[in-house]
Amino acid sequence: MEKWYVGVDGGGTKTEIAVSHADGVPIKTVLYPTCSYRSIPMEEAISRVVNGIRECVDSAGISLADCAGCCIGMPSYGENQENDKIIMAEMEKALAPMPIYLVNDGEVGWAGSLACEEGIHVVSGTGAIAFGRDKNQTFDRSGGWGYFMGDEGSCYWVGLEAMHLFAKQADGRVPRGALYDIVTEAFALKDAYQLIDIAMADFVTHRDRVADFQRYAMQAALAGDESVNAVYEAAADELTSLVNALKTRLEFSVDRIPVSYSGGLFRSEELILKPLRERVEALGCELQAPKRSAIEGALLLAMEKFG
């Protein structure tokens, strides 16, 4: 009988679910909104994953019983033991008889980006975290403390820094650059202080919207706004500190440790990749483009666990 595998790449913004044969290549994929219980009730987060898996499996013309196993990458997994137990128990009950392997969403990013080989993977999306696995198959993580305690170098962090910078450009603490004009036009501001009410109404309780504000920073940096470029330099510093922490704690067999990346911040391409590459290489590591996607990483982990 042919083996089937299911993978889930959950995140702060979206949840991707895929079904594959034993090659890690998705043949059916569905997309749902976030499955982070930091953003929505836990019951709803679990329901989204379960419903998405069932929909994906049905679309492939198979049943849960036909699947050798499923790897589910969930935001915040590993941060609260009681919540982890609840999520695992509910998933196992709802998706029986298919075996379940539950991991942090950063782990599936690592698995895809480095094809399950030793190295370090940096995720900068709504939040920021790094995962590493060494020669002993030991996993460790750095970062992922959430927007209140950390997530430095994430899209949220860059978006918030851009908001701070707009305020400083508006009132003269920093010379006005492209960011001021771009944000003023985007929000049709007649007065810069109008952004206060907009931020309080539309951004304060929505991490994803703050993270999306990063696009204005990207536009401004590409237009030559040096103060915004400095934010990307600072983001590279923060992400490099995650890499250095894992390099110090884990034992790697290679001289130049592979470091890969994923997440929305990297859509800014060389704005973040250039300074990150310079800093990572200074640590004796090598920045590499992702080999495979995070959803393929979830499938690879399912194959590794249940194949």
PDB file of C-alpha atoms in Angstrom:
ATOM      1  CA  MET A   1       0.000   0.000   0.000  1.00  0.00           C
ATOM      2  CA  GLU A   2       1.283   3.469  -0.879  1.00  0.00           C
ATOM      3  CA  LYS A   3       2.153   5.648   2.097  1.00  0.00           C
ATOM      4  CA  TRP A   4       0.652   9.110   2.532  1.00  0.00           C
ATOM      5  CA  TYR A   5       1.842  11.876   4.829  1.00  0.00           C
ATOM      6  CA  VAL A   6       0.256  15.075   6.104  1.00  0.00           C
ATOM      7  CA  GLY A   7       2.096  18.253   7.070  1.00  0.00           C
ATOM      8  CA  VAL A   8       0.910  21.439   8.753  1.00  0.00           C
ATOM      9  CA  ASP A   9       2.813  24.719   8.770  1.00  0.00           C
ATOM     10  CA  GLY A  10       0.990  26.859  11.310  1.00  0.00           C
ATOM     11  CA  GLY A  11       1.895  30.481  11.893  1.00  0.00           C
ATOM     12  CA  GLY A  12       0.887  33.830  13.296  1.00  0.00           C
ATOM     13  CA  THR A  13      -0.747  34.825  10.010  1.00  0.00           C
ATOM     14  CA  LYS A  14      -1.704  31.669   8.083  1.00  0.00           C
ATOM     15  CA  THR A  15      -1.928  27.894   8.370  1.00  0.00           C
ATOM     16  CA  GLU A  16      -0.894  25.746   5.408  1.00  0.00           C
ATOM     17  CA  ILE A  17      -1.817  22.064   5.233  1.00  0.00           C
ATOM     18  CA  ALA A  18      -0.563  19.581   2.638  1.00  0.00           C
ATOM     19  CA  VAL A  19      -0.762  15.903   1.714  1.00  0.00           C
ATOM     20  CA  SER A  20       2.133  14.086   0.065  1.00  0.00           C
ATOM     21  CA  HIS A  21       3.462  10.742  -1.032  1.00  0.00           C
ATOM     22  CA  ALA A  22       6.771   9.613   0.445  1.00  0.00           C
ATOM     23  CA  ASP A  23       8.761  12.292  -1.406  1.00  0.00           C
ATOM     24  CA  GLY A  24       7.792  15.377   0.611  1.00  0.00           C
ATOM     25  CA  VAL A  25       6.240  17.113  -2.401  1.00  0.00           C
ATOM     26  CA  PRO A  26       2.721  18.421  -1.709  1.00  0.00           C
ATOM     27  CA  ILE A  27       0.039  17.133  -4.077  1.00  0.00           C
ATOM     28  CA  LYS A  28      -2.892  18.809  -2.306  1.00  0.00           C
ATOM     29  CA  THR A  29      -2.707  22.015  -0.243  1.00  0.00           C
ATOM     30  CA  VAL A  30      -5.227  24.117   1.652  1.00  0.00           C
ATOM     31  CA  LEU A  31      -4.832  27.449   3.435  1.00  0.00           C
ATOM     32  CA  TYR A  32      -6.527  28.595   6.629  1.00  0.00           C
ATOM     33  CA  PRO A  33      -6.011  31.684   8.838  1.00  0.00           C
ATOM     34  CA  THR A  34      -3.701  31.616  11.865  1.00  0.00           C
ATOM     35  CA  CYS A  35      -3.816  28.673  14.291  1.00  0.00           C
ATOM     36  CA  SER A  36      -1.965  30.550  17.047  1.00  0.00           C
ATOM     37  CA  TYR A  37      -3.757  30.318  20.386  1.00  0.00           C
ATOM     38  CA  ARG A  38      -2.057  33.593  21.301  1.00  0.00           C
ATOM     39  CA  SER A  39      -4.296  35.254  18.709  1.00  0.00           C
ATOM     40  CA  ILE A  40      -7.500  33.177  18.779  1.00  0.00           C
ATOM     41  CA  PRO A  41      -9.125  30.866  21.373  1.00  0.00           C
ATOM     42  CA  MET A  42      -7.382  27.513  21.715  1.00  0.00           C
ATOM     43  CA  GLU A  43     -10.526  25.604  20.720  1.00  0.00           C
ATOM     44  CA  GLU A  44     -10.690  27.568  17.474  1.00  0.00           C
ATOM     45  CA  ALA A  45      -6.963  27.061  16.810  1.00  0.00           C
ATOM     46  CA  ILE A  46      -7.343  23.295  17.188  1.00  0.00           C
ATOM     47  CA  SER A  47     -10.529  23.271  15.101  1.00  0.00           C
ATOM     48  CA  ARG A  48      -8.832  25.104  12.225  1.00  0.00           C
ATOM     49  CA  VAL A  49      -6.015  22.575  12.049  1.00  0.00           C
ATOM     50  CA  VAL A  50      -8.330  19.577  12.335  1.00  0.00           C
ATOM     51  CA  ASN A  51     -10.785  20.896   9.741  1.00  0.00           C
ATOM     52  CA  GLY A  52      -7.935  21.860   7.410  1.00  0.00           C
ATOM     53  CA  ILE A  53      -6.383  18.396   7.633  1.00  0.00           C
ATOM     54  CA  ARG A  54      -9.707  16.703   6.965  1.00  0.00           C
ATOM     55  CA  GLU A  55     -10.386  18.984   3.996  1.00  0.00           C
ATOM     56  CA  CYS A  56      -6.935  18.370   2.549  1.00  0.00           C
ATOM     57  CA  VAL A  57      -7.117  14.611   2.992  1.00  0.00           C
ATOM     58  CA  ASP A  58     -10.607  14.495   1.468  1.00  0.00           C
ATOM     59  CA  SER A  59      -9.444  16.546  -1.533  1.00  0.00           C
ATOM     60  CA  ALA A  60      -6.718  13.952  -2.140  1.00  0.00           C
ATOM     61  CA  GLY A  61      -9.350  11.208  -2.233  1.00  0.00           C
ATOM     62  CA  ILE A  62      -7.983   9.356   0.802  1.00  0.00           C
ATOM     63  CA  SER A  63      -8.909   8.898   4.466  1.00  0.00           C
ATOM     64  CA  LEU A  64      -7.045   9.537   7.720  1.00  0.00           C
ATOM     65  CA  ALA A  65      -6.559   5.778   7.999  1.00  0.00           C
ATOM     66  CA  ASP A  66      -4.577   5.853   4.743  1.00  0.00           C
ATOM     67  CA  CYS A  67      -1.971   8.236   6.241  1.00  0.00           C
ATOM     68  CA  ALA A  68       1.221   6.937   7.817  1.00  0.00           C
ATOM     69  CA  GLY A  69       1.506  10.042   9.976  1.00  0.00           C
ATOM     70  CA  CYS A  70       1.149  13.787  10.322  1.00  0.00           C
ATOM     71  CA  CYS A  71       3.545  16.468  11.543  1.00  0.00           C
ATOM     72  CA  ILE A  72       1.839  19.611  12.849  1.00  0.00           C
ATOM     73  CA  GLY A  73       3.883  22.768  13.377  1.00  0.00           C
ATOM     74  CA  MET A  74       2.003  24.957  15.863  1.00  0.00           C
ATOM     75  CA  PRO A  75       2.898  28.477  17.021  1.00  0.00           C
ATOM     76  CA  SER A  76       3.844  28.617  20.723  1.00  0.00           C
ATOM     77  CA  TYR A  77       4.156  24.819  21.031  1.00  0.00           C
ATOM     78  CA  GLY A  78       6.728  23.986  23.711  1.00  0.00           C
ATOM     79  CA  GLU A  79       6.059  27.138  25.733  1.00  0.00           C
ATOM     80  CA  ASN A  80       3.322  25.842  28.050  1.00  0.00           C
ATOM     81  CA  GLN A  81       3.235  22.175  29.044  1.00  0.00           C
ATOM     82  CA  GLU A  82      -0.423  22.174  30.040  1.00  0.00           C
ATOM     83  CA  ASN A  83      -1.497  23.757  26.746  1.00  0.00           C
ATOM     84  CA  ASP A  84       0.736  21.331  24.842  1.00  0.00           C
ATOM     85  CA  LYS A  85      -0.990  18.359  26.518  1.00  0.00           C
ATOM     86  CA  ILE A  86      -4.443  19.730  25.729  1.00  0.00           C
ATOM     87  CA  ILE A  87      -3.605  20.384  22.076  1.00  0.00           C
ATOM     88  CA  MET A  88      -2.006  16.958  21.627  1.00  0.00           C
ATOM     89  CA  ALA A  89      -4.908  15.129  23.272  1.00  0.00           C
ATOM     90  CA  GLU A  90      -7.512  16.959  21.182  1.00  0.00           C
ATOM     91  CA  MET A  91      -5.577  16.431  17.956  1.00  0.00           C
ATOM     92  CA  GLU A  92      -5.103  12.707  18.602  1.00  0.00           C
ATOM     93  CA  LYS A  93      -8.794  12.267  19.399  1.00  0.00           C
ATOM     94  CA  ALA A  94     -10.036  14.238  16.395  1.00  0.00           C
ATOM     95  CA  LEU A  95      -7.605  12.782  13.853  1.00  0.00           C
ATOM     96  CA  ALA A  96      -7.491   9.121  14.897  1.00  0.00           C
ATOM     97  CA  PRO A  97      -6.289   6.695  13.669  1.00  0.00           C
ATOM     98  CA  MET A  98      -3.628   8.850  11.968  1.00  0.00           C
ATOM     99  CA  PRO A  99      -0.502   9.210  14.191  1.00  0.00           C
ATOM    100  CA  ILE A 100       0.351  12.798  15.204  1.00  0.00           C
ATOM    101  CA  TYR A 101       3.720  14.468  15.749  1.00  0.00           C
ATOM    102  CA  LEU A 102       3.362  17.959  17.233  1.00  0.00           C
ATOM    103  CA  VAL A 103       6.239  20.467  17.053  1.00  0.00           C
ATOM    104  CA  ASN A 104       6.841  24.206  17.143  1.00  0.00           C
ATOM    105  CA  ASP A 105       6.193  25.920  13.807  1.00  0.00           C
ATOM    106  CA  GLY A 106       9.824  27.061  13.717  1.00  0.00           C
ATOM    107  CA  GLU A 107      10.882  23.416  13.626  1.00  0.00           C
ATOM    108  CA  VAL A 108       9.065  22.734  10.358  1.00  0.00           C
ATOM    109  CA  GLY A 109      10.733  25.845   8.933  1.00  0.00           C
ATOM    110  CA  TRP A 110      14.108  24.389   9.885  1.00  0.00           C
ATOM    111  CA  ALA A 111      13.255  20.972   8.432  1.00  0.00           C
ATOM    112  CA  GLY A 112      12.298  22.412   5.055  1.00  0.00           C
ATOM    113  CA  SER A 113      14.962  25.052   4.801  1.00  0.00           C
ATOM    114  CA  LEU A 114      17.832  22.678   5.646  1.00  0.00           C
ATOM    115  CA  ALA A 115      16.195  19.450   4.397  1.00  0.00           C
ATOM    116  CA  CYS A 116      16.514  17.963   7.920  1.00  0.00           C
ATOM    117  CA  GLU A 117      20.298  18.327   7.919  1.00  0.00           C
ATOM    118  CA  GLU A 118      22.237  19.846  10.807  1.00  0.00           C
ATOM    119  CA  GLY A 119      22.326  23.618  10.910  1.00  0.00           C
ATOM    120  CA  ILE A 120      20.440  26.667  12.113  1.00  0.00           C
ATOM    121  CA  HIS A 121      17.260  28.142  10.718  1.00  0.00           C
ATOM    122  CA  VAL A 122      16.131  31.721  11.379  1.00  0.00           C
ATOM    123  CA  VAL A 123      12.454  32.604  11.138  1.00  0.00           C
ATOM    124  CA  SER A 124      11.426  36.246  10.889  1.00  0.00           C
ATOM    125  CA  GLY A 125       7.729  36.529  10.268  1.00  0.00           C
ATOM    126  CA  THR A 126       5.154  37.991  12.621  1.00  0.00           C
ATOM    127  CA  GLY A 127       7.550  36.837  15.355  1.00  0.00           C
ATOM    128  CA  ALA A 128      11.225  35.851  15.377  1.00  0.00           C
ATOM    129  CA  ILE A 129      12.797  32.576  16.439  1.00  0.00           C
ATOM    130  CA  ALA A 130      15.737  30.363  15.480  1.00  0.00           C
ATOM    131  CA  PHE A 131      15.940  26.574  15.568  1.00  0.00           C
ATOM    132  CA  GLY A 132      18.981  24.377  15.306  1.00  0.00           C
ATOM    133  CA  ARG A 133      19.756  20.667  15.185  1.00  0.00           C
ATOM    134  CA  ASP A 134      23.318  19.426  15.620  1.00  0.00           C
ATOM    135  CA  LYS A 135      25.357  16.311  14.894  1.00  0.00           C
ATOM    136  CA  ASN A 136      23.809  14.537  17.904  1.00  0.00           C
ATOM    137  CA  GLN A 137      20.260  15.185  16.620  1.00  0.00           C
ATOM    138  CA  THR A 138      19.835  17.596  19.508  1.00  0.00           C
ATOM    139  CA  PHE A 139      17.291  20.376  18.951  1.00  0.00           C
ATOM    140  CA  ASP A 140      17.429  23.780  20.566  1.00  0.00           C
ATOM    141  CA  ARG A 141      15.759  27.143  20.024  1.00  0.00           C
ATOM    142  CA  SER A 142      16.525  30.782  20.641  1.00  0.00           C
ATOM    143  CA  GLY A 143      14.075  33.673  20.573  1.00  0.00           C
ATOM    144  CA  GLY A 144      10.339  33.262  20.144  1.00  0.00           C
ATOM    145  CA  TRP A 145       9.501  35.151  23.336  1.00  0.00           C
ATOM    146  CA  GLY A 146       6.494  36.920  21.853  1.00  0.00           C
ATOM    147  CA  TYR A 147       5.936  40.540  20.896  1.00  0.00           C
ATOM    148  CA  PHE A 148       5.772  41.809  24.493  1.00  0.00           C
ATOM    149  CA  MET A 149       8.981  40.173  25.754  1.00  0.00           C
ATOM    150  CA  GLY A 150      10.961  39.854  22.554  1.00  0.00           C
ATOM    151  CA  ASP A 151      10.575  38.961  18.863  1.00  0.00           C
ATOM    152  CA  GLU A 152      13.304  41.452  18.030  1.00  0.00           C
ATOM    153  CA  GLY A 153      14.118  41.360  14.333  1.00  0.00           C
ATOM    154  CA  SER A 154      10.629  40.198  13.329  1.00  0.00           C
ATOM    155  CA  CYS A 155       8.217  41.860  10.897  1.00  0.00           C
ATOM    156  CA  TYR A 156       6.241  43.032  13.930  1.00  0.00           C
ATOM    157  CA  TRP A 157       9.369  44.552  15.451  1.00  0.00           C
ATOM    158  CA  VAL A 158      10.391  46.266  12.193  1.00  0.00           C
ATOM    159  CA  GLY A 159       6.814  47.487  11.661  1.00  0.00           C
ATOM    160  CA  LEU A 160       6.665  48.954  15.156  1.00  0.00           C
ATOM    161  CA  GLU A 161      10.099  50.532  14.768  1.00  0.00           C
ATOM    162  CA  ALA A 162       8.869  52.072  11.511  1.00  0.00           C
ATOM    163  CA  MET A 163       5.885  53.555  13.347  1.00  0.00           C
ATOM    164  CA  HIS A 164       8.221  55.001  15.969  1.00  0.00           C
ATOM    165  CA  LEU A 165      10.415  56.376  13.220  1.00  0.00           C
ATOM    166  CA  PHE A 166       7.466  57.983  11.419  1.00  0.00           C
ATOM    167  CA  ALA A 167       6.577  59.822  14.640  1.00  0.00           C
ATOM    168  CA  LYS A 168      10.167  61.024  15.014  1.00  0.00           C
ATOM    169  CA  GLN A 169      10.320  62.165  11.404  1.00  0.00           C
ATOM    170  CA  ALA A 170       6.972  63.930  11.799  1.00  0.00           C
ATOM    171  CA  ASP A 171       7.938  65.994  14.836  1.00  0.00           C
ATOM    172  CA  GLY A 172      11.523  66.719  13.866  1.00  0.00           C
ATOM    173  CA  ARG A 173      13.500  64.377  16.113  1.00  0.00           C
ATOM    174  CA  VAL A 174      14.825  62.684  12.965  1.00  0.00           C
ATOM    175  CA  PRO A 175      15.176  64.308   9.527  1.00  0.00           C
ATOM    176  CA  ARG A 176      12.229  63.527   7.298  1.00  0.00           C
ATOM    177  CA  GLY A 177      12.845  60.844   4.709  1.00  0.00           C
ATOM    178  CA  ALA A 178      10.887  58.697   2.307  1.00  0.00           C
ATOM    179  CA  LEU A 179       9.067  56.934   5.156  1.00  0.00           C
ATOM    180  CA  TYR A 180       7.225  60.114   6.126  1.00  0.00           C
ATOM    181  CA  ASP A 181       5.925  60.684   2.601  1.00  0.00           C
ATOM    182  CA  ILE A 182       5.045  57.023   1.993  1.00  0.00           C
ATOM    183  CA  VAL A 183       3.022  56.641   5.212  1.00  0.00           C
ATOM    184  CA  THR A 184       1.344  60.040   4.786  1.00  0.00           C
ATOM    185  CA  GLU A 185       0.165  59.069   1.315  1.00  0.00           C
ATOM    186  CA  ALA A 186      -0.802  55.492   2.239  1.00  0.00           C
ATOM    187  CA  PHE A 187      -3.113  56.658   5.043  1.00  0.00           C
ATOM    188  CA  ALA A 188      -4.228  59.909   3.366  1.00  0.00           C
ATOM    189  CA  LEU A 189      -3.032  61.926   6.374  1.00  0.00           C
ATOM    190  CA  LYS A 190      -3.789  65.645   6.376  1.00  0.00           C
ATOM    191  CA  ASP A 191      -1.960  65.884   9.678  1.00  0.00           C
ATOM    192  CA  ALA A 192       0.670  63.411  10.919  1.00  0.00           C
ATOM    193  CA  TYR A 193      -1.031  63.139  14.318  1.00  0.00           C
ATOM    194  CA  GLN A 194      -4.029  61.487  12.647  1.00  0.00           C
ATOM    195  CA  LEU A 195      -1.968  58.302  12.662  1.00  0.00           C
ATOM    196  CA  ILE A 196      -2.420  58.077  16.448  1.00  0.00           C
ATOM    197  CA  ASP A 197      -6.150  57.340  16.183  1.00  0.00           C
ATOM    198  CA  ILE A 198      -5.571  55.002  13.258  1.00  0.00           C
ATOM    199  CA  ALA A 199      -2.937  53.083  15.202  1.00  0.00           C
ATOM    200  CA  MET A 200      -5.110  52.820  18.328  1.00  0.00           C
ATOM    201  CA  ALA A 201      -8.132  51.621  16.345  1.00  0.00           C
ATOM    202  CA  ASP A 202      -6.508  49.343  13.772  1.00  0.00           C
ATOM    203  CA  PHE A 203      -3.068  48.272  14.972  1.00  0.00           C
ATOM    204  CA  VAL A 204      -2.690  48.035  18.763  1.00  0.00           C
ATOM    205  CA  THR A 205      -4.586  44.748  19.133  1.00  0.00           C
ATOM    206  CA  HIS A 206      -3.582  43.289  15.750  1.00  0.00           C
ATOM    207  CA  ARG A 207      -0.041  41.922  15.608  1.00  0.00           C
ATOM    208  CA  ASP A 208      -0.418  40.940  11.972  1.00  0.00           C
ATOM    209  CA  ARG A 209      -1.294  44.511  10.946  1.00  0.00           C
ATOM    210  CA  VAL A 210       1.718  45.901  12.786  1.00  0.00           C
ATOM    211  CA  ALA A 211       3.847  43.265  11.045  1.00  0.00           C
ATOM    212  CA  ASP A 212       2.341  44.294   7.688  1.00  0.00           C
ATOM    213  CA  PHE A 213       3.386  47.913   8.380  1.00  0.00           C
ATOM    214  CA  GLN A 214       6.900  46.632   7.645  1.00  0.00           C
ATOM    215  CA  ARG A 215       6.110  46.992   3.935  1.00  0.00           C
ATOM    216  CA  TYR A 216       6.201  50.788   4.273  1.00  0.00           C
ATOM    217  CA  ALA A 217       9.622  50.501   5.880  1.00  0.00           C
ATOM    218  CA  MET A 218      10.767  48.345   2.962  1.00  0.00           C
ATOM    219  CA  GLN A 219       9.493  50.877   0.425  1.00  0.00           C
ATOM    220  CA  ALA A 220      11.199  53.711   2.278  1.00  0.00           C
ATOM    221  CA  ALA A 221      14.505  51.882   2.595  1.00  0.00           C
ATOM    222  CA  LEU A 222      14.492  51.056  -1.114  1.00  0.00           C
ATOM    223  CA  ALA A 223      13.818  54.748  -1.768  1.00  0.00           C
ATOM    224  CA  GLY A 224      16.996  55.614   0.116  1.00  0.00           C
ATOM    225  CA  ASP A 225      15.725  56.505   3.612  1.00  0.00           C
ATOM    226  CA  GLU A 226      18.882  55.979   5.668  1.00  0.00           C
ATOM    227  CA  SER A 227      17.094  56.038   9.015  1.00  0.00           C
ATOM    228  CA  VAL A 228      14.930  53.102   7.894  1.00  0.00           C
ATOM    229  CA  ASN A 229      17.945  51.253   6.534  1.00  0.00           C
ATOM    230  CA  ALA A 230      19.346  51.457  10.055  1.00  0.00           C
ATOM    231  CA  VAL A 231      16.282  49.561  11.296  1.00  0.00           C
ATOM    232  CA  TYR A 232      17.086  46.670   8.949  1.00  0.00           C
ATOM    233  CA  GLU A 233      20.706  46.747  10.138  1.00  0.00           C
ATOM    234  CA  ALA A 234      19.447  46.517  13.715  1.00  0.00           C
ATOM    235  CA  ALA A 235      17.118  43.656  12.753  1.00  0.00           C
ATOM    236  CA  ALA A 236      20.109  41.796  11.296  1.00  0.00           C
ATOM    237  CA  ASP A 237      21.950  42.299  14.602  1.00  0.00           C
ATOM    238  CA  GLU A 238      19.032  40.786  16.517  1.00  0.00           C
ATOM    239  CA  LEU A 239      18.667  37.788  14.205  1.00  0.00           C
ATOM    240  CA  THR A 240      22.412  37.168  14.311  1.00  0.00           C
ATOM    241  CA  SER A 241      22.263  37.028  18.101  1.00  0.00           C
ATOM    242  CA  LEU A 242      19.807  34.121  17.779  1.00  0.00           C
ATOM    243  CA  VAL A 243      22.249  32.304  15.516  1.00  0.00           C
ATOM    244  CA  ASN A 244      25.151  32.926  17.867  1.00  0.00           C
ATOM    245  CA  ALA A 245      23.221  31.578  20.853  1.00  0.00           C
ATOM    246  CA  LEU A 246      22.547  28.281  19.069  1.00  0.00           C
ATOM    247  CA  LYS A 247      26.069  28.071  17.661  1.00  0.00           C
ATOM    248  CA  THR A 248      27.358  28.302  21.223  1.00  0.00           C
ATOM    249  CA  ARG A 249      24.982  25.755  22.774  1.00  0.00           C
ATOM    250  CA  LEU A 250      24.862  23.057  20.090  1.00  0.00           C
ATOM    251  CA  GLU A 251      27.628  20.791  18.736  1.00  0.00           C
ATOM    252  CA  PHE A 252      28.034  20.857  14.978  1.00  0.00           C
ATOM    253  CA  SER A 253      30.239  18.569  12.898  1.00  0.00           C
ATOM    254  CA  VAL A 254      30.886  21.094  10.116  1.00  0.00           C
ATOM    255  CA  ASP A 255      33.383  23.961  10.178  1.00  0.00           C
ATOM    256  CA  ARG A 256      30.989  26.458   8.588  1.00  0.00           C
ATOM    257  CA  ILE A 257      27.534  25.943  10.041  1.00  0.00           C
ATOM    258  CA  PRO A 258      24.721  26.289   7.474  1.00  0.00           C
ATOM    259  CA  VAL A 259      22.253  29.028   8.399  1.00  0.00           C
ATOM    260  CA  SER A 260      19.034  29.343   6.459  1.00  0.00           C
ATOM    261  CA  TYR A 261      15.993  31.558   6.765  1.00  0.00           C
ATOM    262  CA  SER A 262      12.274  31.987   6.148  1.00  0.00           C
ATOM    263  CA  GLY A 263       9.468  34.411   6.941  1.00  0.00           C
ATOM    264  CA  GLY A 264       7.961  37.606   5.657  1.00  0.00           C
ATOM    265  CA  LEU A 265      10.875  39.871   6.558  1.00  0.00           C
ATOM    266  CA  PHE A 266      12.986  38.162   3.909  1.00  0.00           C
ATOM    267  CA  ARG A 267      10.663  39.448   1.204  1.00  0.00           C
ATOM    268  CA  SER A 268      12.706  42.617   1.612  1.00  0.00           C
ATOM    269  CA  GLU A 269      15.556  40.534   0.130  1.00  0.00           C
ATOM    270  CA  GLU A 270      18.948  42.251   0.248  1.00  0.00           C
ATOM    271  CA  LEU A 271      17.741  44.906   2.694  1.00  0.00           C
ATOM    272  CA  ILE A 272      17.934  42.224   5.388  1.00  0.00           C
ATOM    273  CA  LEU A 273      19.939  39.489   3.645  1.00  0.00           C
ATOM    274  CA  LYS A 274      23.031  41.614   2.999  1.00  0.00           C
ATOM    275  CA  PRO A 275      23.591  42.727   6.612  1.00  0.00           C
ATOM    276  CA  LEU A 276      22.561  39.310   7.935  1.00  0.00           C
ATOM    277  CA  ARG A 277      24.967  37.532   5.594  1.00  0.00           C
ATOM    278  CA  GLU A 278      27.851  39.770   6.705  1.00  0.00           C
ATOM    279  CA  ARG A 279      27.155  39.168  10.386  1.00  0.00           C
ATOM    280  CA  VAL A 280      26.566  35.424  10.060  1.00  0.00           C
ATOM    281  CA  GLU A 281      29.777  34.944   8.102  1.00  0.00           C
ATOM    282  CA  ALA A 282      31.655  36.835  10.799  1.00  0.00           C
ATOM    283  CA  LEU A 283      30.526  34.089  13.195  1.00  0.00           C
ATOM    284  CA  GLY A 284      32.022  31.413  10.952  1.00  0.00           C
ATOM    285  CA  CYS A 285      28.659  30.367   9.535  1.00  0.00           C
ATOM    286  CA  GLU A 286      27.312  30.355   5.982  1.00  0.00           C
ATOM    287  CA  LEU A 287      23.980  31.885   5.015  1.00  0.00           C
ATOM    288  CA  GLN A 288      22.103  29.655   2.563  1.00  0.00           C
ATOM    289  CA  ALA A 289      18.887  30.068   0.632  1.00  0.00           C
ATOM    290  CA  PRO A 290      16.129  27.690   1.803  1.00  0.00           C
ATOM    291  CA  LYS A 291      16.242  24.286   0.136  1.00  0.00           C
ATOM    292  CA  ARG A 292      12.548  23.593   0.584  1.00  0.00           C
ATOM    293  CA  SER A 293       9.483  25.335   2.005  1.00  0.00           C
ATOM    294  CA  ALA A 294       8.179  25.095   5.563  1.00  0.00           C
ATOM    295  CA  ILE A 295       5.194  22.991   4.500  1.00  0.00           C
ATOM    296  CA  GLU A 296       7.596  20.569   2.807  1.00  0.00           C
ATOM    297  CA  GLY A 297       9.554  20.597   6.066  1.00  0.00           C
ATOM    298  CA  ALA A 298       6.450  19.438   7.939  1.00  0.00           C
ATOM    299  CA  LEU A 299       6.067  16.616   5.428  1.00  0.00           C
ATOM    300  CA  LEU A 300       9.750  15.662   5.748  1.00  0.00           C
ATOM    301  CA  LEU A 301       9.426  15.539   9.552  1.00  0.00           C
ATOM    302  CA  ALA A 302       6.347  13.344   9.221  1.00  0.00           C
ATOM    303  CA  MET A 303       8.324  11.008   6.974  1.00  0.00           C
ATOM    304  CA  GLU A 304      11.302  11.042   9.349  1.00  0.00           C
ATOM    305  CA  LYS A 305       9.051  10.265  12.318  1.00  0.00           C
ATOM    306  CA  PHE A 306       6.668   7.722  10.763  1.00  0.00           C
ATOM    307  CA  GLY A 307       8.353   6.567   7.540  1.00  0.00           C
TER     308      GLY A 307
END
